[in-house]
């Protein structure tokens, strides 16, 4: 059976090349075609001898994604549905603003964590995307940004479909290809990975001393409420999450971002704000208050503007950094929590 070439490590490629009597520098050349130039046909690797190209063709294949459908929002956000080699689909989003163009990338074909307010959480049986697939989606966004907005892609958020830290190795491999100083050299400071708070994953990021940003989808700072909104909380609870965040901060010295979706009469009172403020004392941080985006799969409602303002002012009154994040692309179901392959 042929192997997906974008699923092997540099060392494995190197072994294959030298095991077949070719010089080691060929591995580096092939690696560049794959992970810098995004070439997905062996025949296009023009500096590789024909017999080696044929050998590669016999042993490996490229599992590639195809952009199939594109929806455009009136705010110029673009949502793309990519069809994967096994016929599954995922969505990515490209969001332009005055200074930036941000792409929101997916890491799984759905999500098995079932957060109650999230449409992606209703797509069960998700599989991990491999690094090549994530790389395809990144590359597509990078080209699209220039074409559509005449601007370089400036930021990446892993906030699309799926839970990034449940696809840890592929995620880090993708980021490493994107940020490689000898290759694309995208700054890790412009990459954010968002997690529901997978405790083991956060500790692993600390041990790997990553330099990209970490965002935690908190949404409630007491166990009873968080368990009911996000079943994943039942495993380690708020105390386990806190411990992992402190561990991460000690290792990386980074400021953490918390995401907090305001749900009307559920987590939006001043008591909840006060619990959040207490939680946030553990490390330097910033809070993004997110407007709830409705979907047909759940019955929550967005808090009204006045409640949002009060919640935010309460936190600011405690000297916290707070942003209210306006939804982008919600007319095409491209906003947070709306990605559900319904293009
Ligand atoms: N699984 C990761 C990555 C997805 S990020 C995570 O949860 O962090 C998507 C962000 O949108 C998360 O903060 C998620 O909690 C939030 N979200 C989910 N459903 C939403 C909705 N209906 N309205 C607004 N934000 C939502």
Short mmCIF file of C-alpha atoms and ligand atoms in Angstrom, two decimals:
data_model
loop_
_atom_site.label_atom_id
_atom_site.label_comp_id
_atom_site.label_asym_id
_atom_site.label_seq_id
_atom_site.Cartn_x
_atom_site.Cartn_y
_atom_site.Cartn_z
CA UNK A 1 0.00 0.00 0.00
CA UNK A 2 1.24 3.46 -0.87
CA UNK A 3 2.00 5.81 2.02
CA UNK A 4 0.82 9.40 2.37
CA UNK A 5 4.11 11.26 1.92
CA UNK A 6 2.99 14.24 4.01
CA UNK A 7 2.51 11.90 6.94
CA UNK A 8 6.15 10.87 7.22
CA UNK A 9 8.87 12.66 9.12
CA UNK A 10 12.00 14.16 7.61
CA UNK A 11 14.04 11.31 9.13
CA UNK A 12 11.81 8.68 7.54
CA UNK A 13 12.14 10.39 4.18
CA UNK A 14 15.89 10.61 4.65
CA UNK A 15 16.10 6.89 5.43
CA UNK A 16 14.10 6.04 2.34
CA UNK A 17 16.32 8.20 0.14
CA UNK A 18 19.66 6.99 1.45
CA UNK A 19 18.33 3.38 1.74
CA UNK A 20 17.79 3.53 -2.01
CA UNK A 21 21.28 4.76 -2.76
CA UNK A 22 20.60 8.46 -3.26
CA UNK A 23 22.50 11.31 -1.60
CA UNK A 24 21.05 12.76 1.58
CA UNK A 25 20.66 16.24 0.06
CA UNK A 26 17.88 14.84 -2.13
CA UNK A 27 15.76 14.39 0.99
CA UNK A 28 16.18 18.08 1.78
CA UNK A 29 15.22 19.05 -1.78
CA UNK A 30 12.12 16.87 -1.74
CA UNK A 31 11.19 18.22 1.68
CA UNK A 32 11.37 21.77 0.30
CA UNK A 33 9.08 20.92 -2.61
CA UNK A 34 6.55 19.47 -0.22
CA UNK A 35 6.67 21.78 2.80
CA UNK A 36 7.71 25.12 1.34
CA UNK A 37 6.51 25.15 -2.24
CA UNK A 38 3.45 23.00 -1.62
CA UNK A 39 4.06 20.91 -4.74
CA UNK A 40 1.83 17.84 -4.72
CA UNK A 41 3.07 16.00 -7.84
CA UNK A 42 6.39 14.19 -7.94
CA UNK A 43 6.77 15.03 -11.65
CA UNK A 44 6.94 18.73 -10.80
CA UNK A 45 10.00 18.26 -8.58
CA UNK A 46 12.25 19.36 -11.41
CA UNK A 47 15.62 19.14 -9.66
CA UNK A 48 15.05 15.49 -8.65
CA UNK A 49 16.40 12.79 -11.02
CA UNK A 50 13.71 10.98 -13.01
CA UNK A 51 14.48 7.55 -11.54
CA UNK A 52 14.07 8.89 -7.99
CA UNK A 53 10.82 10.61 -8.91
CA UNK A 54 9.51 7.28 -10.23
CA UNK A 55 10.60 5.50 -7.08
CA UNK A 56 8.75 8.08 -4.99
CA UNK A 57 5.68 7.67 -7.15
CA UNK A 58 5.67 3.90 -6.55
CA UNK A 59 6.00 4.17 -2.81
CA UNK A 60 4.05 7.34 -1.88
CA UNK A 61 1.01 9.41 -2.75
CA UNK A 62 -0.28 12.88 -1.84
CA UNK A 63 -3.59 13.01 0.02
CA UNK A 64 -4.81 16.40 -1.18
CA UNK A 65 -7.81 18.56 -0.37
CA UNK A 66 -9.91 20.29 -3.01
CA UNK A 67 -11.63 23.59 -2.41
CA UNK A 68 -15.17 22.84 -3.46
CA UNK A 69 -17.56 25.56 -2.36
CA UNK A 70 -16.99 29.15 -1.40
CA UNK A 71 -19.42 31.44 0.39
CA UNK A 72 -18.87 35.19 0.70
CA UNK A 73 -20.19 37.28 3.53
CA UNK A 74 -21.22 40.89 3.13
CA UNK A 75 -18.39 41.75 5.55
CA UNK A 76 -15.95 40.14 3.00
CA UNK A 77 -15.30 37.06 5.13
CA UNK A 78 -14.96 33.96 2.93
CA UNK A 79 -15.85 30.44 4.01
CA UNK A 80 -14.47 27.52 1.99
CA UNK A 81 -15.54 23.91 2.06
CA UNK A 82 -12.64 21.56 1.32
CA UNK A 83 -13.24 18.00 0.20
CA UNK A 84 -10.64 15.58 1.57
CA UNK A 85 -9.22 12.47 -0.13
CA UNK A 86 -11.65 10.18 1.72
CA UNK A 87 -14.65 12.30 0.71
CA UNK A 88 -15.03 13.90 4.15
CA UNK A 89 -15.31 17.68 4.21
CA UNK A 90 -14.11 20.48 6.44
CA UNK A 91 -14.51 24.25 6.45
CA UNK A 92 -12.02 27.07 6.77
CA UNK A 93 -12.60 30.81 7.04
CA UNK A 94 -10.67 33.84 5.82
CA UNK A 95 -11.35 37.06 7.70
CA UNK A 96 -10.05 40.43 6.46
CA UNK A 97 -9.81 43.48 8.70
CA UNK A 98 -8.11 46.85 8.36
CA UNK A 99 -4.65 45.69 9.35
CA UNK A 100 -4.88 41.93 9.09
CA UNK A 101 -6.04 38.94 7.18
CA UNK A 102 -6.68 36.00 9.47
CA UNK A 103 -7.43 32.43 8.52
CA UNK A 104 -9.31 30.14 10.83
CA UNK A 105 -8.16 26.55 10.28
CA UNK A 106 -9.71 23.23 11.24
CA UNK A 107 -7.88 20.33 12.85
CA UNK A 108 -10.54 17.57 12.75
CA UNK A 109 -13.44 16.72 10.44
CA UNK A 110 -15.98 17.44 13.17
CA UNK A 111 -15.71 17.34 16.92
CA UNK A 112 -16.43 14.64 19.48
CA UNK A 113 -16.56 16.91 22.52
CA UNK A 114 -20.17 18.05 22.23
CA UNK A 115 -19.99 21.54 23.76
CA UNK A 116 -23.69 22.34 24.07
CA UNK A 117 -23.60 25.69 22.28
CA UNK A 118 -21.45 24.66 19.30
CA UNK A 119 -22.75 23.39 15.95
CA UNK A 120 -19.49 21.57 15.14
CA UNK A 121 -19.95 19.53 18.32
CA UNK A 122 -22.96 17.90 16.71
CA UNK A 123 -20.81 16.37 13.94
CA UNK A 124 -19.75 13.15 15.61
CA UNK A 125 -17.25 10.56 14.40
CA UNK A 126 -14.59 13.12 13.63
CA UNK A 127 -11.17 12.06 12.40
CA UNK A 128 -7.92 13.96 12.73
CA UNK A 129 -6.68 15.95 9.75
CA UNK A 130 -3.15 15.03 8.79
CA UNK A 131 -0.49 17.73 8.60
CA UNK A 132 -0.60 17.76 4.82
CA UNK A 133 -4.29 18.50 4.83
CA UNK A 134 -3.92 21.36 7.32
CA UNK A 135 -1.00 22.63 5.26
CA UNK A 136 -3.20 22.56 2.11
CA UNK A 137 -5.81 24.67 3.86
CA UNK A 138 -3.19 27.12 5.10
CA UNK A 139 -1.68 27.41 1.63
CA UNK A 140 -5.06 27.90 0.04
CA UNK A 141 -5.80 30.74 2.48
CA UNK A 142 -2.37 32.29 1.90
CA UNK A 143 -2.95 32.45 -1.87
CA UNK A 144 -6.56 33.50 -1.52
CA UNK A 145 -5.61 36.39 0.76
CA UNK A 146 -3.36 37.89 -1.92
CA UNK A 147 -5.87 37.31 -4.67
CA UNK A 148 -8.94 38.64 -2.88
CA UNK A 149 -7.65 41.31 -0.55
CA UNK A 150 -4.23 42.07 -2.12
CA UNK A 151 -2.70 41.53 1.31
CA UNK A 152 -0.46 38.89 2.82
CA UNK A 153 -2.08 36.46 5.18
CA UNK A 154 -1.01 37.82 8.56
CA UNK A 155 -2.56 35.59 11.24
CA UNK A 156 -3.60 32.00 11.77
CA UNK A 157 -6.05 30.82 14.39
CA UNK A 158 -6.67 27.12 14.92
CA UNK A 159 -10.27 27.80 15.85
CA UNK A 160 -12.10 25.97 13.11
CA UNK A 161 -13.63 22.52 13.34
CA UNK A 162 -12.27 20.11 15.92
CA UNK A 163 -10.10 20.15 19.01
CA UNK A 164 -6.47 20.95 18.11
CA UNK A 165 -4.93 19.38 21.20
CA UNK A 166 -6.56 16.03 20.42
CA UNK A 167 -4.55 16.07 17.18
CA UNK A 168 -1.35 17.16 18.88
CA UNK A 169 1.41 15.69 16.73
CA UNK A 170 -0.08 16.67 13.39
CA UNK A 171 -0.83 20.16 14.70
CA UNK A 172 2.75 20.73 15.81
CA UNK A 173 4.11 19.30 12.60
CA UNK A 174 1.94 21.68 10.56
CA UNK A 175 2.97 24.69 12.64
CA UNK A 176 6.59 23.69 12.39
CA UNK A 177 6.35 23.55 8.57
CA UNK A 178 4.65 26.94 8.45
CA UNK A 179 7.08 28.64 10.84
CA UNK A 180 10.33 27.01 9.70
CA UNK A 181 12.84 29.93 9.52
CA UNK A 182 14.50 28.35 6.49
CA UNK A 183 11.17 27.94 4.76
CA UNK A 184 7.97 29.96 4.94
CA UNK A 185 9.12 31.66 8.14
CA UNK A 186 5.63 32.60 9.36
CA UNK A 187 5.94 34.11 12.84
CA UNK A 188 4.64 31.85 15.67
CA UNK A 189 3.63 35.09 17.39
CA UNK A 190 0.90 35.36 14.77
CA UNK A 191 -0.49 31.91 15.40
CA UNK A 192 -3.08 31.06 18.07
CA UNK A 193 -4.21 27.60 19.05
CA UNK A 194 -7.54 27.44 20.82
CA UNK A 195 -8.52 24.55 23.08
CA UNK A 196 -11.45 23.50 25.24
CA UNK A 197 -8.74 22.97 27.85
CA UNK A 198 -7.29 19.49 27.28
CA UNK A 199 -5.14 19.31 30.41
CA UNK A 200 -2.61 16.76 29.14
CA UNK A 201 -2.22 18.72 25.88
CA UNK A 202 -1.61 22.05 27.63
CA UNK A 203 1.12 20.46 29.77
CA UNK A 204 2.67 18.93 26.69
CA UNK A 205 2.75 22.34 24.97
CA UNK A 206 4.60 23.62 28.02
CA UNK A 207 7.10 20.77 27.87
CA UNK A 208 7.60 21.46 24.17
CA UNK A 209 8.08 25.13 25.07
CA UNK A 210 6.01 26.36 22.14
CA UNK A 211 6.09 30.00 21.14
CA UNK A 212 2.68 30.33 19.49
CA UNK A 213 -0.24 31.67 21.53
CA UNK A 214 -2.69 29.64 23.54
CA UNK A 215 -6.37 30.46 23.89
CA UNK A 216 -8.64 28.60 26.28
CA UNK A 217 -12.38 28.34 25.64
CA UNK A 218 -13.50 28.85 29.21
CA UNK A 219 -17.15 30.01 29.06
CA UNK A 220 -17.73 29.33 32.76
CA UNK A 221 -15.49 29.46 35.79
CA UNK A 222 -17.41 27.14 38.13
CA UNK A 223 -17.55 23.36 37.74
CA UNK A 224 -21.31 22.89 37.82
CA UNK A 225 -21.94 25.32 35.00
CA UNK A 226 -18.86 24.36 32.97
CA UNK A 227 -19.70 20.64 33.26
CA UNK A 228 -23.15 21.35 31.89
CA UNK A 229 -21.92 23.46 28.97
CA UNK A 230 -18.74 21.54 28.18
CA UNK A 231 -18.82 17.85 29.15
CA UNK A 232 -15.03 17.67 28.70
CA UNK A 233 -14.70 19.63 31.97
CA UNK A 234 -15.84 16.61 33.97
CA UNK A 235 -12.49 14.89 33.53
CA UNK A 236 -10.19 17.30 35.39
CA UNK A 237 -12.50 20.09 36.52
CA UNK A 238 -11.59 23.75 36.84
CA UNK A 239 -8.83 22.96 39.35
CA UNK A 240 -7.08 20.59 36.91
CA UNK A 241 -7.36 23.19 34.17
CA UNK A 242 -5.90 25.90 36.40
CA UNK A 243 -2.98 23.71 37.31
CA UNK A 244 -2.21 23.04 33.62
CA UNK A 245 -2.42 26.74 32.75
CA UNK A 246 -0.06 27.71 35.57
CA UNK A 247 2.34 24.99 34.39
CA UNK A 248 2.13 26.35 30.82
CA UNK A 249 2.73 29.91 31.91
CA UNK A 250 5.75 28.95 34.03
CA UNK A 251 7.36 27.19 31.07
CA UNK A 252 6.56 29.70 28.32
CA UNK A 253 6.01 32.97 30.19
CA UNK A 254 3.12 33.67 27.84
CA UNK A 255 -0.05 35.59 28.48
CA UNK A 256 -3.12 33.34 28.11
CA UNK A 257 -6.24 34.36 26.21
CA UNK A 258 -9.61 33.22 27.53
CA UNK A 259 -12.63 32.99 25.29
CA UNK A 260 -15.97 33.51 26.94
CA UNK A 261 -19.17 33.26 24.88
CA UNK A 262 -21.96 35.18 26.57
CA UNK A 263 -25.14 33.09 26.73
CA UNK A 264 -28.27 34.90 27.85
CA UNK A 265 -29.27 34.03 31.45
CA UNK A 266 -26.76 31.16 31.51
CA UNK A 267 -23.26 32.56 32.17
CA UNK A 268 -23.71 36.32 31.82
CA UNK A 269 -24.44 37.66 35.33
CA UNK A 270 -22.06 39.73 37.45
CA UNK A 271 -21.65 36.70 39.71
CA UNK A 272 -20.27 34.82 36.72
CA UNK A 273 -18.05 37.79 35.86
CA UNK A 274 -16.72 37.76 39.40
CA UNK A 275 -15.93 34.02 39.18
CA UNK A 276 -14.16 34.66 35.91
CA UNK A 277 -12.11 37.48 37.45
CA UNK A 278 -11.11 35.17 40.29
CA UNK A 279 -10.07 32.44 37.82
CA UNK A 280 -8.02 34.90 35.82
CA UNK A 281 -5.78 35.76 38.76
CA UNK A 282 -3.67 32.66 38.19
CA UNK A 283 -1.53 34.12 35.38
CA UNK A 284 -1.33 37.26 33.18
CA UNK A 285 -4.15 37.02 30.67
CA UNK A 286 -6.62 38.69 28.37
CA UNK A 287 -10.34 37.92 28.00
CA UNK A 288 -12.19 37.84 24.70
CA UNK A 289 -15.91 38.17 25.24
CA UNK A 290 -17.57 36.52 22.26
CA UNK A 291 -21.01 37.22 20.96
CA UNK A 292 -23.00 33.97 20.79
CA UNK A 293 -23.78 32.86 17.23
CA UNK A 294 -26.99 30.99 16.81
CA UNK A 295 -27.34 27.71 14.98
CA UNK A 296 -30.26 25.41 14.32
CA UNK A 297 -28.79 22.70 16.57
CA UNK A 298 -29.11 24.43 19.94
CA UNK A 299 -31.43 26.71 21.85
CA UNK A 300 -29.19 29.28 23.48
CA UNK A 301 -29.60 33.01 22.98
CA UNK A 302 -27.09 35.82 22.79
CA UNK A 303 -26.89 38.18 25.76
CA UNK A 304 -28.09 41.68 24.95
CA UNK A 305 -25.65 44.49 24.29
CA UNK A 306 -26.21 46.10 27.66
CA UNK A 307 -25.43 42.86 29.54
CA UNK A 308 -22.30 42.41 27.45
CA UNK A 309 -21.17 45.94 28.32
CA UNK A 310 -21.83 45.44 32.03
CA UNK A 311 -19.98 42.13 32.07
CA UNK A 312 -17.04 43.64 30.29
CA UNK A 313 -16.96 46.80 32.45
CA UNK A 314 -17.00 44.65 35.58
CA UNK A 315 -13.83 42.91 34.42
CA UNK A 316 -12.18 46.14 33.32
CA UNK A 317 -12.96 47.53 36.76
CA UNK A 318 -10.66 44.80 38.06
CA UNK A 319 -7.88 45.98 35.77
CA UNK A 320 -8.28 43.13 33.34
CA UNK A 321 -7.63 43.27 29.58
CA UNK A 322 -10.95 42.69 27.86
CA UNK A 323 -12.08 42.70 24.23
CA UNK A 324 -15.59 42.32 22.98
CA UNK A 325 -15.30 40.31 19.80
CA UNK A 326 -17.89 41.07 17.17
CA UNK A 327 -18.95 38.16 15.02
CA UNK A 328 -17.66 37.96 11.48
CA UNK A 329 -19.27 36.08 8.64
CA UNK A 330 -22.35 34.96 10.55
CA UNK A 331 -24.60 35.58 7.53
CA UNK A 332 -22.84 32.62 5.87
CA UNK A 333 -22.51 30.51 9.04
CA UNK A 334 -18.78 31.17 9.13
CA UNK A 335 -18.59 32.57 12.66
CA UNK A 336 -17.33 30.82 15.82
CA UNK A 337 -19.32 27.69 16.55
CA UNK A 338 -21.16 27.69 13.22
CA UNK A 339 -18.88 25.47 11.11
CA UNK A 340 -20.90 22.38 10.34
CA UNK A 341 -20.24 21.50 6.68
CA UNK A 342 -23.46 23.08 5.55
CA UNK A 343 -21.98 25.17 2.70
N1 LIG B 1 -12.19 23.13 20.03
C1 LIG B 1 -11.43 24.33 20.14
C2 LIG B 1 -11.30 25.03 18.82
C3 LIG B 1 -12.59 25.64 18.31
S1 LIG B 1 -12.47 27.33 18.57
C4 LIG B 1 -12.02 25.22 21.21
O1 LIG B 1 -13.12 24.96 21.64
O2 LIG B 1 -11.35 26.15 21.66
C5 LIG B 1 -14.05 27.90 18.37
C6 LIG B 1 -14.44 28.90 19.43
O3 LIG B 1 -15.80 29.28 19.21
C7 LIG B 1 -14.39 28.30 20.83
O4 LIG B 1 -14.03 29.26 21.76
C8 LIG B 1 -15.82 27.89 21.01
O5 LIG B 1 -16.13 27.69 22.35
C9 LIG B 1 -16.53 29.07 20.38
N2 LIG B 1 -17.91 28.77 20.05
C10 LIG B 1 -18.50 27.58 19.90
N3 LIG B 1 -19.80 27.71 19.61
C11 LIG B 1 -20.05 29.03 19.57
C12 LIG B 1 -21.20 29.80 19.29
N4 LIG B 1 -22.37 29.23 19.00
N5 LIG B 1 -21.11 31.15 19.32
C13 LIG B 1 -19.91 31.74 19.58
N6 LIG B 1 -18.78 31.06 19.83
C14 LIG B 1 -18.84 29.72 19.85
#
